[in-house]
Amino acid sequence: MPAGTSLVMAEGLSQEDPKLQVEAARKAFEQEFERFASFADNSEVLSTLDLNRAEAEQRALTDLRTRHLGKKSALAASKKLIGRVAPGERAAFGQLVQQNDAEITGKIEQAEQFLRTYLEFARSEREAIDVTLPGRRPRRGHLHPITVGRERIEDIFVSLGYAIEDGREIETDFYNFDALNIPDNHPARASQDTFYTSEGFALRSQTSTVQIHAMQRRGAPLRMIAPGRVFRRDTPDPTHNPMFFQVEGLCVDRGISMAHLKGTVAEFLRRMFGAQTVTRFRPSYFPFTEPSAEFDFSCFKCGGTGCRICKNSGWIELGGSGMVHPNVLRGVGVDPDEFSGFAFGLGIDRMVALTYGLDDIRLLFENDVRFLEQFD
Ligand code: DAH
């Protein structure tokens, strides 16, 4: 059929030239397909393509396919006309429609195939693992400086034959005060005011409570240390915090004297701060020991000549100690005529703060990782 010839419709329908309709459909397709044409010939389009753009083009191409080959497309409408074209021209028209259909389909499929291949390649590229890249180091935690300090103390006393006792943080008045020879209305209660529950329990104000539990449970002789939290109704400031850490020590046996206390504390401090460390005892008072002494050690920084850490005194105050009061032994059923013992208590956080030269003890409890990270 020569181009431009009108077809005569069977049944005398006044139908605009169906051939022109096919040509118009083809033209519309060619116009829209223009931007996809480069996908058909593997040209330099590859350099401008990326995964996102290729995916977008793939979707656009699917839309284009629906518009030009779908049920509602102009070409589909032309197919419906085939049967209505005059029998003499029907075969030629049918061929024209089929030919356009095949060509359009072919072009679209070629572009589709190109995009599919590209996407397959681009996706596998994206998911590929470069095994030569250095690994990402996992962020590992580390022990809190107080834990490090506590473990060092524990190691030293374990090597001296001490057991480690785990006490309780919520106590009765009995364990926190009465059993430690601090009866009701004793002034020592005031300096260790703590927090109370409505049921009459108290948060322990000292680890000395563990002396009582340990002796009740195990009797004498015994050697133990008890590290743990204690609580006081203190307003936080650079040297106070309402919660802090202590280690209690207790040694009860036959014939234990003040010399054992001094030897033990001195040895502990030498192992903690170095062989040159000198220990000094000063008379003091604690209700649960008699006699009582506070102990200091020569400054680990200046060796005793005076510096910022020891506030120019050459000494660092560390804890309290003494010979266990007979009332305390009697209270737990240990005969003070047969047994004697010494006890001591010191602040772990204070010791840690000193060691690292911290000027504010609260830094140890705020859990600011920027601070804690420095102790890895
Ligand atoms: N519990 C005392 C306090 O918190 C410290 C202490 C002093 C403990 C003398 C002792 C000791 O075992 O013998 O201030």
Tab-separated table of C-alpha atoms and ligand atoms in Angstrom:
chain	number	residue	atom	x	y	z
A	1	MET	CA	0.000	0.000	0.000
A	2	PRO	CA	1.515	3.298	-1.061
A	3	ALA	CA	2.088	5.799	1.714
A	4	GLY	CA	-0.566	8.453	2.117
A	5	THR	CA	-3.337	6.366	0.520
A	6	SER	CA	-6.485	6.327	2.546
A	7	LEU	CA	-8.005	3.082	3.522
A	8	VAL	CA	-11.574	2.491	2.913
A	9	MET	CA	-13.408	1.160	5.880
A	10	ALA	CA	-15.675	-1.813	5.482
A	11	GLU	CA	-19.278	-1.331	6.551
A	12	GLY	CA	-18.850	2.213	5.210
A	13	LEU	CA	-17.739	3.554	8.560
A	14	SER	CA	-16.392	7.057	8.328
A	15	GLN	CA	-13.113	6.306	9.974
A	16	GLU	CA	-10.138	8.597	9.602
A	17	ASP	CA	-7.341	6.913	7.787
A	18	PRO	CA	-6.210	4.066	10.069
A	19	LYS	CA	-2.802	4.013	8.417
A	20	LEU	CA	-2.184	7.577	9.481
A	21	GLN	CA	-3.209	6.586	12.931
A	22	VAL	CA	-0.502	3.925	12.995
A	23	GLU	CA	2.024	6.375	11.697
A	24	ALA	CA	1.064	8.940	14.331
A	25	ALA	CA	1.421	6.299	17.014
A	26	ARG	CA	4.851	5.398	15.708
A	27	LYS	CA	5.891	9.020	15.617
A	28	ALA	CA	4.738	9.620	19.159
A	29	PHE	CA	6.709	6.582	20.265
A	30	GLU	CA	9.866	7.638	18.456
A	31	GLN	CA	9.682	11.033	20.079
A	32	GLU	CA	9.326	9.686	23.570
A	33	PHE	CA	11.787	6.923	23.016
A	34	GLU	CA	14.501	9.289	21.911
A	35	ARG	CA	15.993	9.666	25.370
A	36	PHE	CA	16.161	5.878	25.736
A	37	ALA	CA	17.702	5.366	22.343
A	38	SER	CA	21.232	5.495	23.723
A	39	PHE	CA	20.426	2.525	25.966
A	40	ALA	CA	20.045	0.448	22.909
A	41	ASP	CA	23.509	0.825	21.564
A	42	ASN	CA	25.800	0.516	24.595
A	43	SER	CA	27.206	3.974	23.896
A	44	GLU	CA	29.004	6.326	26.279
A	45	VAL	CA	25.768	6.648	28.219
A	46	LEU	CA	27.486	4.323	30.661
A	47	SER	CA	29.673	7.158	31.913
A	48	THR	CA	26.655	9.271	32.894
A	49	LEU	CA	24.685	6.431	34.406
A	50	ASP	CA	24.547	5.574	38.040
A	51	LEU	CA	22.442	3.155	40.028
A	52	ASN	CA	19.743	5.651	40.961
A	53	ARG	CA	19.420	7.074	37.503
A	54	ALA	CA	19.321	3.631	35.901
A	55	GLU	CA	16.550	2.587	38.275
A	56	ALA	CA	14.580	5.730	37.444
A	57	GLU	CA	15.063	5.134	33.709
A	58	GLN	CA	13.905	1.577	34.118
A	59	ARG	CA	10.669	2.774	35.716
A	60	ALA	CA	10.209	5.407	32.989
A	61	LEU	CA	10.725	2.733	30.367
A	62	THR	CA	8.048	0.539	31.913
A	63	ASP	CA	5.642	3.482	31.766
A	64	LEU	CA	6.579	4.082	28.168
A	65	ARG	CA	5.904	0.441	27.324
A	66	THR	CA	2.440	0.664	28.884
A	67	ARG	CA	1.657	3.878	27.014
A	68	HIS	CA	2.735	2.602	23.611
A	69	LEU	CA	2.089	-1.123	23.716
A	70	GLY	CA	-0.501	-1.460	26.482
A	71	LYS	CA	-4.229	-2.161	26.117
A	72	LYS	CA	-5.070	1.506	25.910
A	73	SER	CA	-2.307	2.431	23.503
A	74	ALA	CA	-2.898	3.899	20.043
A	75	LEU	CA	-1.318	0.795	18.528
A	76	ALA	CA	-3.760	-1.462	20.382
A	77	ALA	CA	-6.575	0.684	19.008
A	78	SER	CA	-5.157	0.248	15.484
A	79	LYS	CA	-5.144	-3.532	15.956
A	80	LYS	CA	-8.856	-3.387	16.637
A	81	LEU	CA	-9.327	-1.617	13.322
A	82	ILE	CA	-7.756	-4.418	11.266
A	83	GLY	CA	-10.988	-6.330	11.056
A	84	ARG	CA	-12.834	-3.278	9.901
A	85	VAL	CA	-10.565	-2.354	7.016
A	86	ALA	CA	-11.827	-3.255	3.580
A	87	PRO	CA	-10.932	-6.866	2.869
A	88	GLY	CA	-8.636	-5.982	0.005
A	89	GLU	CA	-6.422	-3.834	2.095
A	90	ARG	CA	-6.763	-5.690	5.346
A	91	ALA	CA	-3.662	-7.871	4.931
A	92	ALA	CA	-1.401	-4.937	4.122
A	93	PHE	CA	-2.789	-2.874	7.009
A	94	GLY	CA	-2.469	-5.816	9.346
A	95	GLN	CA	1.128	-6.175	8.323
A	96	LEU	CA	1.792	-2.505	8.890
A	97	VAL	CA	0.378	-2.737	12.400
A	98	GLN	CA	2.330	-5.911	13.186
A	99	GLN	CA	5.523	-4.480	11.828
A	100	ASN	CA	5.232	-1.336	13.974
A	101	ASP	CA	4.296	-3.421	16.969
A	102	ALA	CA	7.351	-5.630	16.478
A	103	GLU	CA	9.700	-2.711	15.948
A	104	ILE	CA	8.488	-0.746	18.954
A	105	THR	CA	8.606	-3.871	21.106
A	106	GLY	CA	12.088	-4.652	19.867
A	107	LYS	CA	13.402	-1.185	20.670
A	108	ILE	CA	11.889	-1.141	24.118
A	109	GLU	CA	13.197	-4.596	24.877
A	110	GLN	CA	16.665	-3.735	23.780
A	111	ALA	CA	16.706	-0.696	26.079
A	112	GLU	CA	15.226	-2.785	28.889
A	113	GLN	CA	17.864	-5.424	28.440
A	114	PHE	CA	20.592	-2.821	28.474
A	115	LEU	CA	19.321	-1.308	31.727
A	116	ARG	CA	18.880	-4.724	33.301
A	117	THR	CA	22.435	-5.687	32.525
A	118	TYR	CA	23.719	-2.356	33.773
A	119	LEU	CA	21.727	-2.591	37.017
A	120	GLU	CA	22.871	-6.105	37.679
A	121	PHE	CA	26.453	-4.970	37.300
A	122	ALA	CA	25.975	-1.766	39.346
A	123	ARG	CA	24.226	-3.579	42.195
A	124	SER	CA	26.834	-6.265	42.488
A	125	GLU	CA	29.452	-3.538	42.403
A	126	ARG	CA	27.727	-1.748	45.268
A	127	GLU	CA	27.456	-4.887	47.331
A	128	ALA	CA	30.963	-6.007	46.656
A	129	ILE	CA	33.212	-6.092	49.709
A	130	ASP	CA	36.708	-4.798	49.403
A	131	VAL	CA	38.529	-7.311	51.542
A	132	THR	CA	41.700	-5.239	51.388
A	133	LEU	CA	40.126	-2.330	53.328
A	134	PRO	CA	41.227	-2.122	56.979
A	135	GLY	CA	38.539	-3.365	59.390
A	136	ARG	CA	36.535	-1.091	61.632
A	137	ARG	CA	37.864	-1.399	65.159
A	138	PRO	CA	35.082	-2.266	67.628
A	139	ARG	CA	34.698	0.258	70.450
A	140	ARG	CA	35.801	-1.701	73.465
A	141	GLY	CA	35.047	-0.626	76.977
A	142	HIS	CA	37.443	-0.806	79.863
A	143	LEU	CA	37.266	-1.000	83.618
A	144	HIS	CA	36.265	2.032	85.650
A	145	PRO	CA	39.240	3.522	87.541
A	146	ILE	CA	37.528	2.685	90.839
A	147	THR	CA	37.228	-0.951	89.753
A	148	VAL	CA	40.895	-0.977	88.771
A	149	GLY	CA	41.794	0.428	92.205
A	150	ARG	CA	39.538	-2.033	94.007
A	151	GLU	CA	41.008	-5.002	92.143
A	152	ARG	CA	44.564	-3.933	92.977
A	153	ILE	CA	43.637	-3.714	96.659
A	154	GLU	CA	41.909	-7.104	96.483
A	155	ASP	CA	44.925	-8.735	94.824
A	156	ILE	CA	47.253	-7.499	97.531
A	157	PHE	CA	45.076	-8.718	100.401
A	158	VAL	CA	44.269	-12.028	98.752
A	159	SER	CA	48.010	-12.624	98.489
A	160	LEU	CA	48.224	-11.891	102.235
A	161	GLY	CA	45.668	-14.615	102.921
A	162	TYR	CA	42.517	-12.495	103.202
A	163	ALA	CA	39.123	-13.583	101.905
A	164	ILE	CA	36.895	-11.114	100.069
A	165	GLU	CA	33.469	-10.584	101.629
A	166	ASP	CA	30.541	-9.130	99.772
A	167	GLY	CA	28.307	-7.101	102.069
A	168	ARG	CA	24.851	-5.670	101.677
A	169	GLU	CA	24.169	-2.018	100.942
A	170	ILE	CA	20.836	-1.855	102.758
A	171	GLU	CA	21.230	-2.448	106.449
A	172	THR	CA	19.484	-2.285	109.765
A	173	ASP	CA	20.538	0.157	112.474
A	174	PHE	CA	21.851	-2.859	114.326
A	175	TYR	CA	24.572	-3.687	111.802
A	176	ASN	CA	25.407	-0.113	110.890
A	177	PHE	CA	25.590	1.146	114.481
A	178	ASP	CA	24.610	-0.953	117.536
A	179	ALA	CA	26.757	-3.988	116.743
A	180	LEU	CA	29.674	-1.643	116.107
A	181	ASN	CA	29.428	-0.312	119.629
A	182	ILE	CA	27.544	2.810	118.540
A	183	PRO	CA	24.361	2.754	120.674
A	184	ASP	CA	21.348	5.000	120.096
A	185	ASN	CA	22.139	8.645	120.858
A	186	HIS	CA	25.880	8.047	120.490
A	187	PRO	CA	27.384	11.184	118.873
A	188	ALA	CA	29.175	9.025	116.271
A	189	ARG	CA	25.784	8.403	114.649
A	190	ALA	CA	25.492	12.074	113.737
A	191	SER	CA	28.712	12.184	111.717
A	192	GLN	CA	27.555	9.182	109.740
A	193	ASP	CA	24.014	10.250	108.975
A	194	THR	CA	22.749	8.324	105.984
A	195	PHE	CA	19.576	7.631	103.990
A	196	TYR	CA	16.701	5.685	105.515
A	197	THR	CA	13.850	3.720	104.032
A	198	SER	CA	10.323	4.111	105.376
A	199	GLU	CA	10.538	0.530	106.698
A	200	GLY	CA	13.373	1.413	109.074
A	201	PHE	CA	16.303	0.263	106.949
A	202	ALA	CA	19.318	2.407	106.228
A	203	LEU	CA	21.846	2.580	103.412
A	204	ARG	CA	25.071	1.580	105.174
A	205	SER	CA	27.312	4.508	106.025
A	206	GLN	CA	30.423	2.347	106.391
A	207	THR	CA	31.669	-1.058	105.283
A	208	SER	CA	32.375	-1.876	108.963
A	209	THR	CA	28.942	-3.549	108.882
A	210	VAL	CA	30.554	-6.445	107.045
A	211	GLN	CA	32.807	-7.139	110.058
A	212	ILE	CA	29.674	-8.108	111.973
A	213	HIS	CA	28.140	-10.257	109.216
A	214	ALA	CA	31.443	-12.024	108.589
A	215	MET	CA	32.064	-12.843	112.256
A	216	GLN	CA	28.462	-13.954	112.784
A	217	ARG	CA	28.705	-16.271	109.815
A	218	ARG	CA	32.254	-17.551	110.146
A	219	GLY	CA	33.299	-16.926	113.753
A	220	ALA	CA	36.974	-16.610	114.640
A	221	PRO	CA	39.681	-16.846	113.503
A	222	LEU	CA	39.172	-14.988	110.232
A	223	ARG	CA	40.823	-12.617	107.828
A	224	MET	CA	38.733	-10.733	105.353
A	225	ILE	CA	38.394	-7.542	103.373
A	226	ALA	CA	35.080	-6.109	102.204
A	227	PRO	CA	35.084	-3.553	99.406
A	228	GLY	CA	31.839	-1.800	98.545
A	229	ARG	CA	29.605	1.238	98.339
A	230	VAL	CA	28.700	3.351	101.328
A	231	PHE	CA	26.309	6.266	101.655
A	232	ARG	CA	26.247	9.465	103.671
A	233	ARG	CA	23.950	12.432	103.810
A	234	ASP	CA	26.663	14.716	102.474
A	235	THR	CA	26.282	17.588	100.053
A	236	PRO	CA	28.439	16.842	97.002
A	237	ASP	CA	31.592	18.948	96.725
A	238	PRO	CA	35.085	18.281	95.326
A	239	THR	CA	35.926	15.934	98.229
A	240	HIS	CA	32.470	14.571	99.133
A	241	ASN	CA	29.837	12.531	97.394
A	242	PRO	CA	26.729	10.981	99.011
A	243	MET	CA	27.850	7.600	97.648
A	244	PHE	CA	31.449	6.456	97.731
A	245	PHE	CA	33.586	3.338	98.090
A	246	GLN	CA	35.410	1.889	101.046
A	247	VAL	CA	37.397	-1.247	101.805
A	248	GLU	CA	37.076	-2.738	105.216
A	249	GLY	CA	39.658	-5.106	106.620
A	250	LEU	CA	39.375	-7.427	109.593
A	251	CYS	CA	41.787	-9.920	111.093
A	252	VAL	CA	40.785	-11.861	114.213
A	253	ASP	CA	42.878	-14.607	115.750
A	254	ARG	CA	44.636	-15.583	118.944
A	255	GLY	CA	47.382	-13.174	119.936
A	256	ILE	CA	46.735	-10.468	117.328
A	257	SER	CA	48.294	-7.187	118.381
A	258	MET	CA	48.720	-3.649	117.174
A	259	ALA	CA	52.033	-4.739	115.638
A	260	HIS	CA	50.130	-6.993	113.222
A	261	LEU	CA	47.917	-4.080	112.274
A	262	LYS	CA	50.870	-1.815	111.590
A	263	GLY	CA	52.781	-4.486	109.694
A	264	THR	CA	49.798	-5.355	107.525
A	265	VAL	CA	48.843	-1.786	106.634
A	266	ALA	CA	52.476	-0.848	105.985
A	267	GLU	CA	52.975	-3.866	103.722
A	268	PHE	CA	49.754	-3.133	101.855
A	269	LEU	CA	50.800	0.478	101.227
A	270	ARG	CA	54.294	-0.554	100.127
A	271	ARG	CA	52.805	-2.907	97.572
A	272	MET	CA	50.302	-0.271	96.498
A	273	PHE	CA	52.595	2.748	96.225
A	274	GLY	CA	56.129	1.344	96.119
A	275	ALA	CA	58.755	-0.169	98.438
A	276	GLN	CA	59.913	3.220	99.679
A	277	THR	CA	56.478	4.078	101.131
A	278	VAL	CA	56.533	4.974	104.836
A	279	THR	CA	53.416	4.561	106.981
A	280	ARG	CA	52.527	6.645	110.005
A	281	PHE	CA	49.875	5.992	112.652
A	282	ARG	CA	48.201	8.754	114.652
A	283	PRO	CA	46.067	8.098	117.735
A	284	SER	CA	42.385	8.550	116.994
A	285	TYR	CA	38.972	7.447	118.101
A	286	PHE	CA	36.455	5.010	116.623
A	287	PRO	CA	33.706	3.444	118.729
A	288	PHE	CA	34.377	-0.079	117.435
A	289	THR	CA	38.151	-0.124	118.023
A	290	GLU	CA	40.260	0.429	121.114
A	291	PRO	CA	42.883	1.698	120.805
A	292	SER	CA	42.239	3.432	117.473
A	293	ALA	CA	44.563	5.039	114.997
A	294	GLU	CA	44.371	6.848	111.706
A	295	PHE	CA	47.094	6.061	109.233
A	296	ASP	CA	48.910	8.196	106.695
A	297	PHE	CA	51.543	7.238	104.150
A	298	SER	CA	54.428	9.199	102.710
A	299	CYS	CA	53.354	11.012	99.541
A	300	PHE	CA	53.897	8.799	96.477
A	301	LYS	CA	54.501	11.874	94.351
A	302	CYS	CA	57.132	13.848	96.244
A	303	GLY	CA	58.301	11.122	98.606
A	304	GLY	CA	57.639	13.299	101.647
A	305	THR	CA	59.175	16.620	100.710
A	306	GLY	CA	55.808	18.258	100.066
A	307	CYS	CA	53.871	18.879	96.864
A	308	ARG	CA	50.434	19.759	95.561
A	309	ILE	CA	49.057	16.232	96.035
A	310	CYS	CA	49.944	16.000	99.745
A	311	LYS	CA	49.203	19.694	100.266
A	312	ASN	CA	52.830	20.251	101.176
A	313	SER	CA	52.620	18.040	104.259
A	314	GLY	CA	54.556	15.118	102.775
A	315	TRP	CA	51.841	12.767	104.086
A	316	ILE	CA	48.566	11.501	102.691
A	317	GLU	CA	45.784	10.553	105.114
A	318	LEU	CA	44.158	7.315	104.084
A	319	GLY	CA	42.041	5.586	106.687
A	320	GLY	CA	41.083	4.547	110.169
A	321	SER	CA	42.037	1.452	112.105
A	322	GLY	CA	42.408	-0.058	115.525
A	323	MET	CA	42.110	-3.123	117.722
A	324	VAL	CA	38.582	-4.525	117.560
A	325	HIS	CA	36.652	-3.393	120.650
A	326	PRO	CA	35.824	-6.275	123.076
A	327	ASN	CA	32.161	-5.218	122.943
A	328	VAL	CA	32.115	-5.858	119.198
A	329	LEU	CA	33.650	-9.324	119.611
A	330	ARG	CA	31.284	-10.217	122.445
A	331	GLY	CA	28.299	-9.062	120.415
A	332	VAL	CA	29.002	-11.638	117.722
A	333	GLY	CA	29.825	-14.415	120.173
A	334	VAL	CA	33.616	-14.261	119.910
A	335	ASP	CA	35.335	-14.472	123.297
A	336	PRO	CA	37.572	-11.386	123.699
A	337	ASP	CA	39.671	-13.232	126.262
A	338	GLU	CA	40.636	-15.803	123.689
A	339	PHE	CA	40.651	-13.747	120.504
A	340	SER	CA	41.783	-10.313	119.549
A	341	GLY	CA	41.819	-8.590	116.217
A	342	PHE	CA	42.490	-5.492	114.230
A	343	ALA	CA	40.339	-3.702	111.716
A	344	PHE	CA	40.830	-0.918	109.231
A	345	GLY	CA	38.860	1.009	106.676
A	346	LEU	CA	39.903	3.227	103.812
A	347	GLY	CA	38.296	5.115	100.950
A	348	ILE	CA	38.905	3.616	97.504
A	349	ASP	CA	37.764	6.656	95.535
A	350	ARG	CA	39.948	8.906	97.614
A	351	MET	CA	42.916	6.704	96.883
A	352	VAL	CA	42.093	6.576	93.156
A	353	ALA	CA	41.604	10.347	93.018
A	354	LEU	CA	44.989	10.827	94.663
A	355	THR	CA	46.714	8.381	92.365
A	356	TYR	CA	45.495	10.160	89.253
A	357	GLY	CA	45.775	13.649	90.695
A	358	LEU	CA	42.042	14.347	90.322
A	359	ASP	CA	40.944	17.492	92.070
A	360	ASP	CA	37.260	16.583	92.142
A	361	ILE	CA	36.108	13.192	93.407
A	362	ARG	CA	32.716	13.615	91.715
A	363	LEU	CA	34.374	13.055	88.332
A	364	LEU	CA	34.539	9.410	89.313
A	365	PHE	CA	30.771	9.130	89.657
A	366	GLU	CA	29.443	11.219	86.790
A	367	ASN	CA	30.163	8.538	84.189
A	368	ASP	CA	31.178	11.036	81.560
A	369	VAL	CA	32.922	8.863	78.971
A	370	ARG	CA	35.165	11.734	77.906
A	371	PHE	CA	36.628	11.581	81.391
A	372	LEU	CA	36.590	7.799	81.794
A	373	GLU	CA	38.165	7.143	78.390
A	374	GLN	CA	41.431	8.509	79.712
A	375	PHE	CA	41.859	5.487	81.961
A	376	ASP	CA	41.933	2.853	79.243
B	1	DAH	N1	34.220	2.874	109.336
B	1	DAH	C1	35.106	4.014	109.502
B	1	DAH	C2	34.576	5.185	108.693
B	1	DAH	O1	33.806	4.987	107.802
B	1	DAH	C3	36.507	3.676	109.045
B	1	DAH	C4	37.140	2.707	109.975
B	1	DAH	C5	37.857	3.150	111.050
B	1	DAH	C6	37.048	1.354	109.757
B	1	DAH	C7	38.467	2.284	111.928
B	1	DAH	C8	37.632	0.454	110.640
B	1	DAH	C9	38.338	0.942	111.725
B	1	DAH	O2	37.540	-0.857	110.505
B	1	DAH	O3	38.947	0.075	112.565
B	1	DAH	O4	34.935	6.288	108.965
